[in-house]
mmCIF file of C-alpha atoms in Angstrom:
data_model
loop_
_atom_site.group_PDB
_atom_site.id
_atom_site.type_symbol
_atom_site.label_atom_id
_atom_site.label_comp_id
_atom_site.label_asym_id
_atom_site.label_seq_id
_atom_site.Cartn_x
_atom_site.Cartn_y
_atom_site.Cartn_z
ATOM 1 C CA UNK A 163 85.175 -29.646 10.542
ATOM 2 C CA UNK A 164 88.574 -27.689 10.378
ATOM 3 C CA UNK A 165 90.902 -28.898 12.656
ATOM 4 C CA UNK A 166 94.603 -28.307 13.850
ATOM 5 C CA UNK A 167 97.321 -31.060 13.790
ATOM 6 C CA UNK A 168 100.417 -30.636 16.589
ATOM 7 C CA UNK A 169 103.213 -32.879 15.220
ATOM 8 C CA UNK A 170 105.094 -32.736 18.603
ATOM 9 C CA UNK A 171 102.286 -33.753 20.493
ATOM 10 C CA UNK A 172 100.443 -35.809 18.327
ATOM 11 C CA UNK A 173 97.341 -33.951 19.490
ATOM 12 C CA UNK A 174 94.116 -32.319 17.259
ATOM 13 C CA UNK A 175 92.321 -29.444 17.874
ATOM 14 C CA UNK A 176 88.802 -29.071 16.476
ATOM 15 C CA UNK A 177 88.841 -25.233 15.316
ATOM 16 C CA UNK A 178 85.138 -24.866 13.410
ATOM 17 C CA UNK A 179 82.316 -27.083 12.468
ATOM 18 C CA UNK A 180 79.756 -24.369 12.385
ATOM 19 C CA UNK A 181 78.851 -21.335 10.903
ATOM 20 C CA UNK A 182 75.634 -19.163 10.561
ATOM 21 C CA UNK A 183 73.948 -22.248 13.111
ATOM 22 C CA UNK A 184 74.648 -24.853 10.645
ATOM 23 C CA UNK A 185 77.063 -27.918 10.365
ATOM 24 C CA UNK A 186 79.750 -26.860 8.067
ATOM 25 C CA UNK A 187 79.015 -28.476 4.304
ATOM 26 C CA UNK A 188 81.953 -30.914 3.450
ATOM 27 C CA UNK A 189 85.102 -28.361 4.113
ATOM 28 C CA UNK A 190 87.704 -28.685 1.354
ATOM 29 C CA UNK A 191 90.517 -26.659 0.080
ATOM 30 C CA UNK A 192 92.206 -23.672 2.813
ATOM 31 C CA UNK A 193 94.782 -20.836 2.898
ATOM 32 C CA UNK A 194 95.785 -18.861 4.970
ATOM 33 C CA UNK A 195 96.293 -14.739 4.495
ATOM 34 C CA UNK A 196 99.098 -12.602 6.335
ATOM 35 C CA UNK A 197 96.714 -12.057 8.960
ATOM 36 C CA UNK A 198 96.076 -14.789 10.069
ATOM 37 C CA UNK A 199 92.995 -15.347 8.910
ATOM 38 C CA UNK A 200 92.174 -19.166 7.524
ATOM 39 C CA UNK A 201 90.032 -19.229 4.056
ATOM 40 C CA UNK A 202 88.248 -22.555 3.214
ATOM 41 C CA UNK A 203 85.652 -23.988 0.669
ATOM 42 C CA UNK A 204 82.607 -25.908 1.624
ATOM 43 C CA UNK A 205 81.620 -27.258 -1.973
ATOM 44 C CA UNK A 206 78.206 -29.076 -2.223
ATOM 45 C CA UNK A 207 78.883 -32.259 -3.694
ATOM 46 C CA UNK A 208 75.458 -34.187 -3.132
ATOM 47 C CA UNK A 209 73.317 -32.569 -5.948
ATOM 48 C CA UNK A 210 73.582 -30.405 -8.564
ATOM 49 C CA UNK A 211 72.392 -26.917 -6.708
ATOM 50 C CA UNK A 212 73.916 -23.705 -5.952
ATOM 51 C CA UNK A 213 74.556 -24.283 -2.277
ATOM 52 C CA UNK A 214 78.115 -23.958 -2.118
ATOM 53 C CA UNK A 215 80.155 -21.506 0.237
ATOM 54 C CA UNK A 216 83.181 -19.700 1.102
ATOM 55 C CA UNK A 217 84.320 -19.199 4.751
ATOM 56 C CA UNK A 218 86.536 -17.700 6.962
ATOM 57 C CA UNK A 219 88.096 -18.901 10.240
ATOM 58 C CA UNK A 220 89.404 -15.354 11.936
ATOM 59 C CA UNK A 221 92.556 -15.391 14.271
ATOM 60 C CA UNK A 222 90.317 -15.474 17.020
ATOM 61 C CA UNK A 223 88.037 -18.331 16.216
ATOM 62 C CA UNK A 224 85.329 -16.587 14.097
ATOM 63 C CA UNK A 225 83.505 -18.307 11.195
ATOM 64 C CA UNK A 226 81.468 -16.502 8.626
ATOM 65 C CA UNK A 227 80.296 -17.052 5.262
ATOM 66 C CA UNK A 228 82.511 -14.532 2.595
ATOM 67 C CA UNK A 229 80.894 -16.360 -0.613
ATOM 68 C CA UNK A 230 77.887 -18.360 -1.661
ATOM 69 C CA UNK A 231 75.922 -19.084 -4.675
ATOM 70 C CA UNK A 232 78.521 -21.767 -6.127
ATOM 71 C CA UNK A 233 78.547 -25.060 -6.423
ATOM 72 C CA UNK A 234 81.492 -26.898 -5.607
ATOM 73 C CA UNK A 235 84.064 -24.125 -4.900
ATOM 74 C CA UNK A 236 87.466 -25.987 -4.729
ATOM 75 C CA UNK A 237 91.095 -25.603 -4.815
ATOM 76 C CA UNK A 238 91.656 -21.493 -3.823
ATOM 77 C CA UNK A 239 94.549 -19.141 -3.408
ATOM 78 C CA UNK A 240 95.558 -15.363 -2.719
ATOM 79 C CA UNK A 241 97.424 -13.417 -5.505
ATOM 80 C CA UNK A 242 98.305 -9.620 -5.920
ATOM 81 C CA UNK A 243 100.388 -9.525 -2.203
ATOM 82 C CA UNK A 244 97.309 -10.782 -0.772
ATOM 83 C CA UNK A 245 94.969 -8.470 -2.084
ATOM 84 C CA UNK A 246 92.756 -10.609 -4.479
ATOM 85 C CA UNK A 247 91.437 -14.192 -3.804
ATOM 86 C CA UNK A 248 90.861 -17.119 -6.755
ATOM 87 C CA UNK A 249 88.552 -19.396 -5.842
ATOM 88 C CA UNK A 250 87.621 -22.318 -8.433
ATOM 89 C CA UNK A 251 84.387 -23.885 -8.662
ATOM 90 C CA UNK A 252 84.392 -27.446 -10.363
ATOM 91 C CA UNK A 253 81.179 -27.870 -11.581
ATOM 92 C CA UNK A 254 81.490 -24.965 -13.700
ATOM 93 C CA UNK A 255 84.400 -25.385 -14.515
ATOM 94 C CA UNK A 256 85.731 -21.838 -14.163
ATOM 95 C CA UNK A 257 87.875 -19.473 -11.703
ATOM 96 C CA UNK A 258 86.634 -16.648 -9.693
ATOM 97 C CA UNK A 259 88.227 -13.694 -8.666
ATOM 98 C CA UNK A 260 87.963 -10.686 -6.191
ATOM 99 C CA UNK A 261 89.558 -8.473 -3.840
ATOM 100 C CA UNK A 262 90.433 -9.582 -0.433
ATOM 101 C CA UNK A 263 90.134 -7.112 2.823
ATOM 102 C CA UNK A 264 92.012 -9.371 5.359
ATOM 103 C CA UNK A 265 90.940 -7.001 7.651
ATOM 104 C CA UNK A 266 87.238 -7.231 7.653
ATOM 105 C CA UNK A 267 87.366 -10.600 6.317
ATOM 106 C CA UNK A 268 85.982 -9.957 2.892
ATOM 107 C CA UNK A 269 85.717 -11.108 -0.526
ATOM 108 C CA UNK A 270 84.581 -8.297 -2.768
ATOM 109 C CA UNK A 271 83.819 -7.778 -6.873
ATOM 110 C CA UNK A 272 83.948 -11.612 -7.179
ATOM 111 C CA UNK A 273 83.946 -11.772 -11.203
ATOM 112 C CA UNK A 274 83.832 -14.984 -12.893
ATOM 113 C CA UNK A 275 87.182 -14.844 -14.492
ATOM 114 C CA UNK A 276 88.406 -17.694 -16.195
ATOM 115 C CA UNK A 277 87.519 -20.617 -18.085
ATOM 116 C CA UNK A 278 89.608 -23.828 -17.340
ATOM 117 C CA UNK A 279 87.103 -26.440 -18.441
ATOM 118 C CA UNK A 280 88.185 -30.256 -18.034
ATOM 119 C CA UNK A 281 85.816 -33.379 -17.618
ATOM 120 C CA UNK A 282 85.250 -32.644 -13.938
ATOM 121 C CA UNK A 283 87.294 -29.139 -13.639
ATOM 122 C CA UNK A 284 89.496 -26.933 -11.510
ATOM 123 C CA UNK A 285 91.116 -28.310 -8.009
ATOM 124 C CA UNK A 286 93.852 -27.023 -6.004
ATOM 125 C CA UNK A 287 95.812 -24.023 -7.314
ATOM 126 C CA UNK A 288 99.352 -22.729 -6.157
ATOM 127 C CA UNK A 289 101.219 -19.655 -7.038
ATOM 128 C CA UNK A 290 104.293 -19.978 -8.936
ATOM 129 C CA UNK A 291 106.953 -17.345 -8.790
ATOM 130 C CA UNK A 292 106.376 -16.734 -12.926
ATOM 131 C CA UNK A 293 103.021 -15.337 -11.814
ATOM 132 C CA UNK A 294 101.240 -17.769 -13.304
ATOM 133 C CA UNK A 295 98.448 -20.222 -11.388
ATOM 134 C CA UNK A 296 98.951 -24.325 -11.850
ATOM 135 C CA UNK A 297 95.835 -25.229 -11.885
ATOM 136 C CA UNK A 298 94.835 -28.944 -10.789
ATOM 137 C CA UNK A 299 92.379 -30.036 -13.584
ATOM 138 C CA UNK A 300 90.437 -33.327 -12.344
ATOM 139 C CA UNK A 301 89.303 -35.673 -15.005
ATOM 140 C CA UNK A 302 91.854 -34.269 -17.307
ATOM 141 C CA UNK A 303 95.392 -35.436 -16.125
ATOM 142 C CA UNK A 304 96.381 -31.997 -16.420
ATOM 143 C CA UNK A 305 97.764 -28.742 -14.748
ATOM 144 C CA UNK A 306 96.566 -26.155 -16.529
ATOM 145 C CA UNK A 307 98.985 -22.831 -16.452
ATOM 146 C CA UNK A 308 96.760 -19.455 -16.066
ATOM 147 C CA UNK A 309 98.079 -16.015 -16.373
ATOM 148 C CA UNK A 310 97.083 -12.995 -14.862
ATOM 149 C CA UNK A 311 94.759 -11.965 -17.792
ATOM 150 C CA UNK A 312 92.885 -15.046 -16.607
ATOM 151 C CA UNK A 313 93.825 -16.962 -20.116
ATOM 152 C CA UNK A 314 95.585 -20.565 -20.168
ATOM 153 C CA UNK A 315 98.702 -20.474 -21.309
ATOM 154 C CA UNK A 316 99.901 -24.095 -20.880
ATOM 155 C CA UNK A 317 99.280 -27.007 -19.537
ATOM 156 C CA UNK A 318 101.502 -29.604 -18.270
ATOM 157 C CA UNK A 319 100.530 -33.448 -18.782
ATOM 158 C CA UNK A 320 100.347 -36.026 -15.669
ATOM 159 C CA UNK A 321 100.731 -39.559 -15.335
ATOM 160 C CA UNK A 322 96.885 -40.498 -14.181
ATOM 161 C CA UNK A 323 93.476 -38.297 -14.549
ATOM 162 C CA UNK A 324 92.709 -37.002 -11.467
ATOM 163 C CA UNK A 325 94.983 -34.679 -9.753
ATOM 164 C CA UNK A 326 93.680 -33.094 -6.856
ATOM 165 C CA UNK A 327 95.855 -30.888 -4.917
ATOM 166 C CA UNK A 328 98.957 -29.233 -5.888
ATOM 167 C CA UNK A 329 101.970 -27.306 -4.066
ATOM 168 C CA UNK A 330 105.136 -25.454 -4.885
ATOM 169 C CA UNK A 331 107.963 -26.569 -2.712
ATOM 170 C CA UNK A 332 109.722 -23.348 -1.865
ATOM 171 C CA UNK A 333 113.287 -24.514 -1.038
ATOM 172 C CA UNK A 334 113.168 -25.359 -4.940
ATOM 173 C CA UNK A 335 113.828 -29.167 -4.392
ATOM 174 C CA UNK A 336 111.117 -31.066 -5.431
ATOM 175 C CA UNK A 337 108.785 -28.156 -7.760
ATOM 176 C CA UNK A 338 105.197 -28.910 -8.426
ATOM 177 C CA UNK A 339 103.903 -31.347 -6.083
ATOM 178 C CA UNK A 340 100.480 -32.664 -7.043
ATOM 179 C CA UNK A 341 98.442 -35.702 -5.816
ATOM 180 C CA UNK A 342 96.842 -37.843 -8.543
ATOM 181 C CA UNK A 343 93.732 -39.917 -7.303
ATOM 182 C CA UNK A 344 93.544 -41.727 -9.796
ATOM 183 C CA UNK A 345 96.326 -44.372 -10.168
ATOM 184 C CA UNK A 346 96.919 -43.141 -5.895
ATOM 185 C CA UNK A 347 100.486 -40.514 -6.670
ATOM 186 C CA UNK A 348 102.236 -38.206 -5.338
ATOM 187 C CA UNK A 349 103.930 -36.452 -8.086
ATOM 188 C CA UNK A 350 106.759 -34.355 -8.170
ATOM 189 C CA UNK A 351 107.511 -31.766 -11.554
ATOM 190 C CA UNK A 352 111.093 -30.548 -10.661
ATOM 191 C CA UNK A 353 111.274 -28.432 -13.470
ATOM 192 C CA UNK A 354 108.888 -26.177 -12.032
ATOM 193 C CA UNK A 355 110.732 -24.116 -10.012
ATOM 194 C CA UNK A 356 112.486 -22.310 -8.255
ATOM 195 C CA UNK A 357 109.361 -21.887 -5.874
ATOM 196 C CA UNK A 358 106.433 -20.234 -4.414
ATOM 197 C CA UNK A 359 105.431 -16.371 -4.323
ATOM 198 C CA UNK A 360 102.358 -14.205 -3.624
ATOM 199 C CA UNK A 361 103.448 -10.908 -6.013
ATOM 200 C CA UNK A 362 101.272 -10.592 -8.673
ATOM 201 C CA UNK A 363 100.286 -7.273 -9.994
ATOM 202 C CA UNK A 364 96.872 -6.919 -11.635
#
């Protein structure tokens, strides 16, 4: 299910556990777009088949399907002001990339567009204000630094093998912010900064 934390009141709110009929398939990573509109993965971790999917949670509580045909569709985020949308897919090991309609809700010429590799592969994925993606790469220890030609440029080494998400602090105070499974870290990489931005010009 997706659902809605109120720190004030201490209260949930379930938002979606269904779409097209069917129980939603272990929802992962999410963003949101400038409309409102809530983009999540539902990656099939139980076997080895394409069943993986890509969904969106409108404003006003709909959920449809905007990509299937993966397999375990992870981290995700929105580049080019919010018209394109990365999405990464673990098991193989690769990003995909297409253009984003906020308005109808839809993910269009999806391209498999880069190879990031790793033991396991790609996780969560911020924006950096160089315009370059920090990739989470599980199994590896590493964020791996992808430009917008879709080639890796970098990669910074962690202290354990399997980060999972990642996040830019935008005041500029604490950088990268990544948690590690592995060794069970929260992991700060001040030198990454000075924060978070959505420009990126194809």
């Amino acid at each position: 299910a997706i659902r809605r934390f109120d720190p004030v009141t201490e209260s949930w709110d379930t938002l979606a556990e269904v779409v097209d009929g069917q129980r939603l398939q272990t929802p992962n990573d999410l963003c949101f777009d400038r409309q409102g509109n809530l983009i999540f993965t539902c990656p099939n971790y139980a076997s080895e088949t394409a069943t993986g999917y890509i969904c969106s949670l409108s404003a006003d509580g709909v959920v449809k399907k905007i990509g299937e045909g993966f397999f375990r569709p992870n981290g995700l985020e929105l580049v080019a002001d919010g018209s394109e949308l990365v999405v990464g897919d673990t098991y193989q090991k690769a990003l995909f990339k297409g253009t984003w309609d906020a308005q109808s809700s839809a993910w269009n010429q999806v391209e498999r567009w880069a190879e990031v590799g790793g033991r396991e592969g790609p996780d969560g994925m911020p924006l950096g204000q160089d315009v370059l993606l920090y990739v989470a790469i599980y199994g590896d220890g590493v964020i791996r630094l992808v430009d917008q030609q879709g080639q890796v440029s970098k990669e910074l080494l962690l202290p354990g093998r399997n980060p999972t998400n990642a996040a830019i602090d935008p005041a500029g105070k604490l950088g990268l912010v990544v948690t590690e499974a592995e060794k069970g870290l929260l992991l700060s990489l001040p030198q990454v900064q000075p924060g978070a931005v959505t420009r990126w010009h194809p």
